[in-house]
Tab-separated table of C-alpha atoms and ligand atoms in Angstrom:
chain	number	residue	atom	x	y	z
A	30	UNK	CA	0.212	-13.945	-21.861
A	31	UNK	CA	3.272	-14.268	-23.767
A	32	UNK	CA	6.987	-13.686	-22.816
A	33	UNK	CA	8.703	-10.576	-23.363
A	34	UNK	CA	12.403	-11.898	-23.217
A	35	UNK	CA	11.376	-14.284	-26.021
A	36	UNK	CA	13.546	-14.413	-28.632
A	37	UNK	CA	9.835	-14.318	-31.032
A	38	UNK	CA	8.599	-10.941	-28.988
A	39	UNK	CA	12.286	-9.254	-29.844
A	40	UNK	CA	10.637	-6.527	-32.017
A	41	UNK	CA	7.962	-5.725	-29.333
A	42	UNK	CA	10.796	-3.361	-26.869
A	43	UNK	CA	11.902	-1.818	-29.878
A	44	UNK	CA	8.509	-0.588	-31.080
A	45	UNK	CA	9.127	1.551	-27.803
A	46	UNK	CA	12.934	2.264	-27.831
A	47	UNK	CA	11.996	3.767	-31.480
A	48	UNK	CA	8.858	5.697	-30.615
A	49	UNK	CA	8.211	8.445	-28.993
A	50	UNK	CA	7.284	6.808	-25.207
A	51	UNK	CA	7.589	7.183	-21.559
A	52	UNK	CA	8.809	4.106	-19.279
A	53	UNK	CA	6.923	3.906	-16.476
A	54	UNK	CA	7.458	1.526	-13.122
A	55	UNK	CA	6.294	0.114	-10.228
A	56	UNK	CA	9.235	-0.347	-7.662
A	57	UNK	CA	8.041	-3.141	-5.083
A	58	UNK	CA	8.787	-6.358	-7.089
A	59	UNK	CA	9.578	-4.794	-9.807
A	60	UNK	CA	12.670	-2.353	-9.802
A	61	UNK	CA	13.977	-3.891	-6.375
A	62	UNK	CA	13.174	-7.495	-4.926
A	63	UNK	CA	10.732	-8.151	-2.529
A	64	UNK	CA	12.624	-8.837	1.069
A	65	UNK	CA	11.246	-9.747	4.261
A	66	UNK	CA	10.806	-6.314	5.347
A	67	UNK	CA	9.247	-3.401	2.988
A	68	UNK	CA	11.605	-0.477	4.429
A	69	UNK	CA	14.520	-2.625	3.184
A	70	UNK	CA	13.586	-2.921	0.193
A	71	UNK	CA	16.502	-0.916	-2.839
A	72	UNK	CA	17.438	-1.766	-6.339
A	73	UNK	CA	20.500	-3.796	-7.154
A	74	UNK	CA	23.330	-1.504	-7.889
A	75	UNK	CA	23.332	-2.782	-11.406
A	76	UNK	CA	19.173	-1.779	-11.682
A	77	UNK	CA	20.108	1.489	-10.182
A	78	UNK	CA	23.224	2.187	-12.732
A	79	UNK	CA	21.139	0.544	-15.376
A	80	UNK	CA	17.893	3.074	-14.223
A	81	UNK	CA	20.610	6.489	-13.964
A	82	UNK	CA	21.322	5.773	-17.904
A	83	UNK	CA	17.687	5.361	-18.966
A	84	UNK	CA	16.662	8.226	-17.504
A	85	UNK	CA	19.139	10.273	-19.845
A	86	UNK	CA	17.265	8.844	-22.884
A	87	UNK	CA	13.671	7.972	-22.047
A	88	UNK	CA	11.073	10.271	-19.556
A	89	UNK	CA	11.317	7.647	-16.824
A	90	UNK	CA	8.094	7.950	-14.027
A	91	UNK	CA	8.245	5.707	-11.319
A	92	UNK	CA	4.557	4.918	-9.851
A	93	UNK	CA	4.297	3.043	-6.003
A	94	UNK	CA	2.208	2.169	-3.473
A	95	UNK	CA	5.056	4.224	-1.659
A	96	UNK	CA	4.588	7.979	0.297
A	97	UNK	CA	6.335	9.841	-2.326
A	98	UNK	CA	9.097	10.998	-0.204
A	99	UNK	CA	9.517	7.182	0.403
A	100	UNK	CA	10.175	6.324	-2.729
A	101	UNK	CA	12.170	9.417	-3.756
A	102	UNK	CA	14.822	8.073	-1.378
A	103	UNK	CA	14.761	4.892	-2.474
A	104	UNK	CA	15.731	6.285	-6.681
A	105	UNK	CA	18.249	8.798	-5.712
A	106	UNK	CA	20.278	9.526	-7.877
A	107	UNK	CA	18.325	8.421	-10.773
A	108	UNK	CA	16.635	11.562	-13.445
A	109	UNK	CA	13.306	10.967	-12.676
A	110	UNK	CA	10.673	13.429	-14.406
A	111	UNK	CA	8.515	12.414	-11.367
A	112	UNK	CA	7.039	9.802	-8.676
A	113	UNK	CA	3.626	8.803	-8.308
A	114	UNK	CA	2.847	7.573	-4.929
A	115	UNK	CA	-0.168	6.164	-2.899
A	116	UNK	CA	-0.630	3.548	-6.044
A	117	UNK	CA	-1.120	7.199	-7.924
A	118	UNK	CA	-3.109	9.302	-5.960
A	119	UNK	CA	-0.564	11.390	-5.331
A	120	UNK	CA	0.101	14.817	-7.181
A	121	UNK	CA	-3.926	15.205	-7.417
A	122	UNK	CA	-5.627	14.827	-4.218
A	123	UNK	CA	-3.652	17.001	-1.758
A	124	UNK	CA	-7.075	17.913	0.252
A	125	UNK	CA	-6.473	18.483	3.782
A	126	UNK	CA	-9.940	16.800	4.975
A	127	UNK	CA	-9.185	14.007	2.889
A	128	UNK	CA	-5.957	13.414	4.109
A	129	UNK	CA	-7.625	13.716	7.805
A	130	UNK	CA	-10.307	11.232	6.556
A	131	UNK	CA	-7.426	8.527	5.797
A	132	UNK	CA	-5.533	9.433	9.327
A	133	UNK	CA	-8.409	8.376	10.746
A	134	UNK	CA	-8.986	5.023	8.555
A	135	UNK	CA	-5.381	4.477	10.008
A	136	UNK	CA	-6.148	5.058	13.367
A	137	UNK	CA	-9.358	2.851	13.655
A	138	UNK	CA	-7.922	-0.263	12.234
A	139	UNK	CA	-4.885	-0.127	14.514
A	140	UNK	CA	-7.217	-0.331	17.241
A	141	UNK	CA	-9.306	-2.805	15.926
A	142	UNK	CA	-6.485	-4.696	14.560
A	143	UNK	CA	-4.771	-4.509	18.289
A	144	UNK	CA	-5.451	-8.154	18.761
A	145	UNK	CA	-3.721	-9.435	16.079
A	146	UNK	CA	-0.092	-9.988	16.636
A	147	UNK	CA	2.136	-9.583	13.521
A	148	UNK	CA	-0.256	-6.873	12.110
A	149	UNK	CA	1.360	-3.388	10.822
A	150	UNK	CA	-1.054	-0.722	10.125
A	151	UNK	CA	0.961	1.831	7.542
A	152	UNK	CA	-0.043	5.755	7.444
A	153	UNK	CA	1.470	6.841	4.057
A	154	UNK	CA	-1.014	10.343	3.969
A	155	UNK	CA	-3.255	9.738	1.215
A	156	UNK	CA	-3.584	5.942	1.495
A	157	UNK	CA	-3.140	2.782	4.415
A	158	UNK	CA	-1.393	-0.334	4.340
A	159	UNK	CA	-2.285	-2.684	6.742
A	160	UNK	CA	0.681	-5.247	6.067
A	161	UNK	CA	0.315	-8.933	7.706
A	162	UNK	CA	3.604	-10.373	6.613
A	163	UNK	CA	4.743	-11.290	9.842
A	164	UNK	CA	0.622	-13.021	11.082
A	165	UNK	CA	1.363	-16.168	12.393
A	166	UNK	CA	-2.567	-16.797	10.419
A	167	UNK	CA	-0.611	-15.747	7.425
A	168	UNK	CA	-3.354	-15.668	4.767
A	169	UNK	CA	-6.333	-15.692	7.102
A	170	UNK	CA	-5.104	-12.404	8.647
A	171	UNK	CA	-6.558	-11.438	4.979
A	172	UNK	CA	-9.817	-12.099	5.174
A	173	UNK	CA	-9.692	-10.448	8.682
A	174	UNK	CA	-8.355	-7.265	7.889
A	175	UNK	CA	-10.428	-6.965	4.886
A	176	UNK	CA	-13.848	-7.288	7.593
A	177	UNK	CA	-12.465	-4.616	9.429
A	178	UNK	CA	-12.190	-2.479	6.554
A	179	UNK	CA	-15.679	-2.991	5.887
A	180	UNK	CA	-16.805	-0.236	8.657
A	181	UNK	CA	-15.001	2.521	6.639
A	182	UNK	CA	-16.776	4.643	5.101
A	183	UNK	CA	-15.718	5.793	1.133
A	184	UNK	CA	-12.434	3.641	0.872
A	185	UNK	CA	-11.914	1.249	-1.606
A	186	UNK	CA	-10.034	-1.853	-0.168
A	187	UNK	CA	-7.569	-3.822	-2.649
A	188	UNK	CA	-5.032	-6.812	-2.430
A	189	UNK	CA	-1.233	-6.216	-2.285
A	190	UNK	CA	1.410	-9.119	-1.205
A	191	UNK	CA	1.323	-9.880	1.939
A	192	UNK	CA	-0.806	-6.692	2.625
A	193	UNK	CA	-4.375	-4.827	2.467
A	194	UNK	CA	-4.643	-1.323	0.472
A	195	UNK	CA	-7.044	1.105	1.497
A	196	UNK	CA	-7.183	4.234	-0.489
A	197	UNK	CA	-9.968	6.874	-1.347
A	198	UNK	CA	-12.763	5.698	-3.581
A	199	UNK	CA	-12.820	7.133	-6.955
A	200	UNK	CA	-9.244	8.439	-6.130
A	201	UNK	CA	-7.140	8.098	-9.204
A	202	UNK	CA	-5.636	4.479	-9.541
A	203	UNK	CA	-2.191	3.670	-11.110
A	204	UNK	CA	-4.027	3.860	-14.793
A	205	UNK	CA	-4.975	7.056	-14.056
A	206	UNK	CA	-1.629	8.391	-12.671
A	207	UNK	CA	0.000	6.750	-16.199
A	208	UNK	CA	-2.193	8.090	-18.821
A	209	UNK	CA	-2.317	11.479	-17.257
A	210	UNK	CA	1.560	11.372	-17.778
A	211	UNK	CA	1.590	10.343	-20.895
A	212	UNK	CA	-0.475	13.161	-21.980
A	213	UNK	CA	1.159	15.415	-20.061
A	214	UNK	CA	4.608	14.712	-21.549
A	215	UNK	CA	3.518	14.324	-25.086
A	216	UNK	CA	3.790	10.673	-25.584
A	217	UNK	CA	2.608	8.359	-28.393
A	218	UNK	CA	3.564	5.785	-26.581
A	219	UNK	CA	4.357	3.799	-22.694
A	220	UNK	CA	5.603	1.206	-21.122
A	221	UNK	CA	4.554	0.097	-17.685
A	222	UNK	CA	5.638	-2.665	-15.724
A	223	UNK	CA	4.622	-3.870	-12.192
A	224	UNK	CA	3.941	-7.169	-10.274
A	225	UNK	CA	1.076	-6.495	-8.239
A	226	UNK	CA	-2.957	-6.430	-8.138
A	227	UNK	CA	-2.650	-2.699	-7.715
A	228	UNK	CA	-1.014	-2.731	-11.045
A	229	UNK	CA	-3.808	-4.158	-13.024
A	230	UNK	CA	-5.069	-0.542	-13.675
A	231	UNK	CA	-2.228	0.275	-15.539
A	232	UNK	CA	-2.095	-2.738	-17.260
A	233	UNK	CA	-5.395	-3.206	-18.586
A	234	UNK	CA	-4.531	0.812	-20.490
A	235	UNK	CA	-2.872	-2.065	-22.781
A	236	UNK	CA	-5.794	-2.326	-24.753
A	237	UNK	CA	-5.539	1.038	-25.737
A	238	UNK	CA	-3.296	0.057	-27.777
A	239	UNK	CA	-0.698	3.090	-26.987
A	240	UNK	CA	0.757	1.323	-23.823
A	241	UNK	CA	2.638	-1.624	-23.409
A	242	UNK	CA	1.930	-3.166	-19.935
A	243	UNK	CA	4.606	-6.117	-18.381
A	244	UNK	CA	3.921	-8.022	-15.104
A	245	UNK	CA	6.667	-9.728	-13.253
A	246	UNK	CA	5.680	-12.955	-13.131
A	247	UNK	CA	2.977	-15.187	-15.517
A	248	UNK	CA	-0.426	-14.699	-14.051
A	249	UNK	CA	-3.906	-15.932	-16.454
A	250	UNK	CA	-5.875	-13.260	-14.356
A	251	UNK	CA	-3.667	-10.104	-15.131
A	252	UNK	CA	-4.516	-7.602	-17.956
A	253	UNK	CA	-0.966	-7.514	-18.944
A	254	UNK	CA	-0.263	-8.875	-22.244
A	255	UNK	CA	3.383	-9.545	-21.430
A	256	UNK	CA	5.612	-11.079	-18.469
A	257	UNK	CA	8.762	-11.657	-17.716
A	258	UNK	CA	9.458	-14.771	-15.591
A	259	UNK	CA	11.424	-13.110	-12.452
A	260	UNK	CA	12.075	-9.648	-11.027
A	261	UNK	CA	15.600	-10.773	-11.464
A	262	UNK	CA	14.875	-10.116	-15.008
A	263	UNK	CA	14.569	-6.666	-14.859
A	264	UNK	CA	18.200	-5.853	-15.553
A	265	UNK	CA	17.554	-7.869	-18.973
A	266	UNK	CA	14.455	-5.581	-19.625
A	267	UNK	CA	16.422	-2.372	-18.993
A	268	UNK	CA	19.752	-3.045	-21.246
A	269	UNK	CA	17.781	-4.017	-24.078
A	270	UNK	CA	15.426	-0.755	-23.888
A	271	UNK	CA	19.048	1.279	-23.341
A	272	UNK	CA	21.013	-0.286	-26.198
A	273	UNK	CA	17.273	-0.372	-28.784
A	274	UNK	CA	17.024	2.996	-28.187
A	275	UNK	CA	21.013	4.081	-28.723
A	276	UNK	CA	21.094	2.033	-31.695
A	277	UNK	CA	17.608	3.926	-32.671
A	278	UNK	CA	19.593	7.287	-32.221
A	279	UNK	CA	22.528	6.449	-34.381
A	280	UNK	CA	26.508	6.666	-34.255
A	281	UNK	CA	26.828	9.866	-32.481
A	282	UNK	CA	24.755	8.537	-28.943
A	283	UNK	CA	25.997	4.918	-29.234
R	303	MG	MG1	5.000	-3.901	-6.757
């Protein structure tokens, strides 16, 4: 994994500020800090001012384990072409029955979960979150949660911080939601960036060779061929993309 704020990786952002390519993020961790509790979670008002200008020169997509609407709120203000949400489910699988199916995932694990103070079973439509932040077993709440998930039938159960995903199987992951973008908007090119397990998806459409995938923070087990060292580093990642591309556009845009 090498460093993307390395003075030796300085051409690698401007391979994308001077192609044709979509940015792409994950928002948890990535765009805003993690805090102590998800629904307080926003970007710093220089990420969000530094966000409202990219969006004016790049296709920006913004792809969470967010609802949608969620997340929407969270970017106002900012040109979005769109938000992926349910870790990129969303925008394809708008079935009633599944959504029922996943209501009911919800509803079983709260009641099986009932004994377990600290636990926070999330409903976000398409997908669950059963969040353990607060356990007092802190990770052995984990390992827990993950049993109970055992007894549902078709999900596909995944890591997040400090929280379980549960989501459709075969539903389309956050590699799917990115490379159907791409395609759809005509790009050579993306970047992606995240900090989570339920990134990896995206990441590993590195070795395509047409995306280039950045996780917050060094990891030897992520697919990402690039990190940067904090999420407070973002701001850092998103004035150099903004000024690479202005310069890439000439006089008249600078
Ligand atoms: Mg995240």
């Amino acid at each position: 994994m090498k460093e993307l704020l390395a003075g030796v990786n300085g051409r690698v952002l401007a391979q994308i500020a001077w192609s044709n390519a979509l940015l792409a993020f994950d928002f948890d961790g990535t765009l805003a800090p993690i805090v102590a509790e998800p629904v307080d979670a926003r970007m710093k008002p220089s990420t969000r001012k530094l966000m409202r200008e990219l969006a004016n020169v790049y296709p920006c997509i913004v792809i969470s384990g967010r609802s949608p609407d969620d997340c929407w709120q969270r970017l106002d203000g900012v040109d979005l072409f769109t938000v992926i949400g349910n870790h990129g489910i969303e925008s394809w699988w708008a079935d009633d029955a599944m959504r029922d199916r996943v209501e009911g995932w919800a509803a079983f694990l709260r009641q099986e979960l009932l004994s377990m103070p600290g636990v926070v079973v999330e409903a976000k439509g398409l997908s669950v979150a059963v969040h353990y932040r607060h356990s007092p077993l802190g990770d052995g709440a984990r390992s827990l949660i993950t049993r109970a998930c055992r007894a549902l039938d078709g999900a596909r159960v995944f890591g997040g911080i400090r929280a379980v995903n549960i989501v459709p199987e075969r539903a389309p992951d956050k590699g799917a939601a990115l490379e159907a973008q791409r395609r759809r908007l005509g790009c050579a090119r993306a970047f992606y960036i995240g900090d989570d397990e339920t990134d990896e998806d995206a990441f590993a459409l590195s070795r395509t060779g047409r995306v280039l995938a950045v996780r917050v923070g060094r990891s030897r087990s992520s697919s990402a061929p690039y990190f940067i060292k904090k999420q407070g580093d973002i701001d850092v990642v998103l004035s150099t993309l903004l000024r690479l591309r202005r310069q890439g556009l000439g006089p008249r845009s600078a």
